[in-house]
Amino acid sequence: MLKIYNSLSGKKEVFTPLNEGHIGMYVCGPTVYSNVHLGNCRTFMSFDMIFRYFKHLGYKVRYVRNITDAGHLVDDAEDGEDKIAKKARLEKLEPMEVVQRYTVDFHSILQKFNFLPPSIEPTATGHIIEQIEIIKDILEKGYAYEINGSVYFDVTKFNEDHAYGKLSGRKLEDMIANTRELTAQDEKKSPQDFALWKKAEPQHIMRWPSPWGDGFPGWHLECTAMSTKYLGDTFDIHGGGMDLKFPHHECEIAQAEASNGRSPVNYWMHANMLTLNGKKMAKSTGNSLLPGEIFSGDNAILSKAFSPSVVRFFMMQAHYTSILDLSNDALLASEKGFHRLMDALQILKSLESGKNSDFDVTSWKQKCYDAMNDDFNSPILIAHLFEAVKHINAIKEGRESISEADKALLEATISSFVFDVLGLENKSESEAGTDKLASVVELLIQMRKEARDNKDFATSDKIRDQLAEMGIQLKDGKEGTTFSVS
RNA sequence: GGCAUCGUGGCCGAGUGGCUAGGCACAGCUCUGCAAAAGCUUGUACAGCGGUUCGAAUCCGCUCGAUGCCUCCA
């Protein structure tokens, strides 16, 4: 029985999909006006893991994650400028050049992190017509008004017969009480109202024709248009970063309820933020890291480069609803733990099975599922994986044994959780996996053994130390010497 | 200022009204020519102050602090 923490109710709820065996999931994707933010990666990674687990359980999942390539305003005021258009103006590029450049960056980073591609990755600009249709609908229902070629959602009107603020726990009256005075020339009736369609000023490059004149859609609308188009008026899961809860997701609910009278989403899921050295990431203070800067080591914050798998493992060690703090020490610790896990996986392959098992693999497997079924508790899953690591090492040293059947079950289970669900990759294995390197190292190991047998420790240590410098670590064990590549 | 989430041992991080999280680091031991790796052993922590309770770190209140949103920043 799978339980999910639903942000809408504030409780863990038993997950029941609308259609048995099928899941519709929408996650708000990036606005492609700059390199993808590391915190953003964490959010997407959490949902990648969730997507993977659903698939692992055998669900047919339609996972929609959009690309925002228009409509995300720099601010919601009268002079609101589209983020893409602004960047294009600053860099003297065509807006679509900006979109293309950062979409490519986004995909390449996600690929390094071993993300599964979503089922559909729609763009806002590809769904202008759908957005216009929804605006027409909302206007007809009386929850929006047109003024000077722009259309705004009438939050006050909507709140009369719906609950605006139910997701974020806000009350409209409180919001009004806490709002600063309107800028003098604001055309909105109330500061809480938000744009469904913005009139394009003559100099504005990104523009589309509409019944209200040339303009562009509001940011909140695209997600409503694309999610309902591909997943239906009501669908199972809507996810995104905690920062999107208000106003973005709140507005999505309002738009959907205004146009078709029904709550659009059964389970709202929000991934929590990533901090850096205990503080929020912000370019302005220098407390900021790009994913690429972690992989290359080219940054002033970390002592060395870390592989995407290590970063992924680090993130999977925290629950997706907790704030996670990234630091050099934390990554160093994760790197060691990650290698220990990967080494154990390697050892498992060559383990000799015995008559009986000292390790109850079946109940261990159940505990792994219990952890994941409890709101995707990946840190608990990882704790269980390390329990298996202990047993694997004990079996290797002959202190415990495992039956043929249990060994096969353990191998299948652990690799499906590590690789399929958590999405980790054993990079060192694939690099060391080239047979030639392996046989060269085996040769060196053999030569070192001969030197050691002859008590020629100068030679044996030279082999060991020089290989270590190349990142190849020799490990002497009871059954001989093995190696790992870092 | 308002709303929200949270505050756990040296570090990162789970969890929970009474029973071992886990990883990393540290120390001792085993193994080793010496190391490394691996294994074993050791840590009584839960922001502070009150309250509820037979019993709270876990529930309630207040205080302090962090993060998010309310305002451009994921």
PDB file of C-alpha atoms (C1' of nucleotides) in Angstrom, chain A residues 31 33-34 68 70-90 188 195 198 204 206 216-220 222 247, chain B residues 69-74:
ATOM      1  CA  THR A  31      11.923  28.254 -17.457  1.00  0.00           C
ATOM      2  CA  TYR A  33      16.290  31.447 -19.694  1.00  0.00           C
ATOM      3  CA  SER A  34      19.513  30.393 -17.951  1.00  0.00           C
ATOM      4  CA  THR A  68       8.442  27.106 -20.054  1.00  0.00           C
ATOM      5  CA  ALA A  70       7.291  32.012 -22.776  1.00  0.00           C
ATOM      6  CA  GLY A  71       5.029  33.768 -20.348  1.00  0.00           C
ATOM      7  CA  HIS A  72       7.022  33.635 -17.123  1.00  0.00           C
ATOM      8  CA  LEU A  73       7.095  37.270 -16.150  1.00  0.00           C
ATOM      9  CA  VAL A  74       9.951  38.945 -14.418  1.00  0.00           C
ATOM     10  CA  ASP A  75       7.361  40.600 -12.280  1.00  0.00           C
ATOM     11  CA  ASP A  76       3.647  40.723 -12.356  1.00  0.00           C
ATOM     12  CA  ALA A  77       3.384  44.485 -12.450  1.00  0.00           C
ATOM     13  CA  GLU A  78       2.330  46.630 -15.339  1.00  0.00           C
ATOM     14  CA  ASP A  79       5.774  46.632 -16.934  1.00  0.00           C
ATOM     15  CA  GLY A  80       6.139  42.898 -16.534  1.00  0.00           C
ATOM     16  CA  GLU A  81       8.656  41.504 -18.945  1.00  0.00           C
ATOM     17  CA  ASP A  82       8.960  37.951 -20.088  1.00  0.00           C
ATOM     18  CA  LYS A  83      12.063  36.241 -18.654  1.00  0.00           C
ATOM     19  CA  ILE A  84      12.987  34.773 -21.995  1.00  0.00           C
ATOM     20  CA  ALA A  85      12.500  38.031 -23.831  1.00  0.00           C
ATOM     21  CA  LYS A  86      14.530  39.896 -21.243  1.00  0.00           C
ATOM     22  CA  LYS A  87      17.432  37.489 -21.541  1.00  0.00           C
ATOM     23  CA  ALA A  88      17.186  37.674 -25.321  1.00  0.00           C
ATOM     24  CA  ARG A  89      17.355  41.437 -25.176  1.00  0.00           C
ATOM     25  CA  LEU A  90      20.338  41.396 -22.824  1.00  0.00           C
ATOM     26  CA  LYS A 188      -5.763  45.040 -12.232  1.00  0.00           C
ATOM     27  CA  ALA A 195      -2.610  37.743 -15.742  1.00  0.00           C
ATOM     28  CA  LYS A 198      -0.845  40.105 -21.401  1.00  0.00           C
ATOM     29  CA  HIS A 204       7.739  43.131 -27.354  1.00  0.00           C
ATOM     30  CA  MET A 206       7.269  37.366 -28.293  1.00  0.00           C
ATOM     31  CA  PHE A 216       1.337  36.484 -24.733  1.00  0.00           C
ATOM     32  CA  PRO A 217      -0.079  34.087 -22.140  1.00  0.00           C
ATOM     33  CA  GLY A 218       0.370  34.359 -18.382  1.00  0.00           C
ATOM     34  CA  TRP A 219       2.745  31.962 -16.691  1.00  0.00           C
ATOM     35  CA  HIS A 220       0.232  30.079 -14.576  1.00  0.00           C
ATOM     36  CA  GLU A 222       0.456  27.130 -19.515  1.00  0.00           C
ATOM     37  CA  PRO A 247       1.173  31.552  -6.224  1.00  0.00           C
TER      38      PRO A 247
ATOM     39  C1'   C B  69       6.274  32.130  -0.348  1.00  0.00           C
ATOM     40  C1'   C B  70       3.936  36.888   0.088  1.00  0.00           C
ATOM     41  C1'   U B  71       8.159  40.938  -3.831  1.00  0.00           C
ATOM     42  C1'   C B  72      13.103  39.652  -9.112  1.00  0.00           C
ATOM     43  C1'   C B  73      16.076  35.317  -7.523  1.00  0.00           C
ATOM     44  C1'   A B  74      14.520  27.406  -8.301  1.00  0.00           C
TER      45        A B  74
END
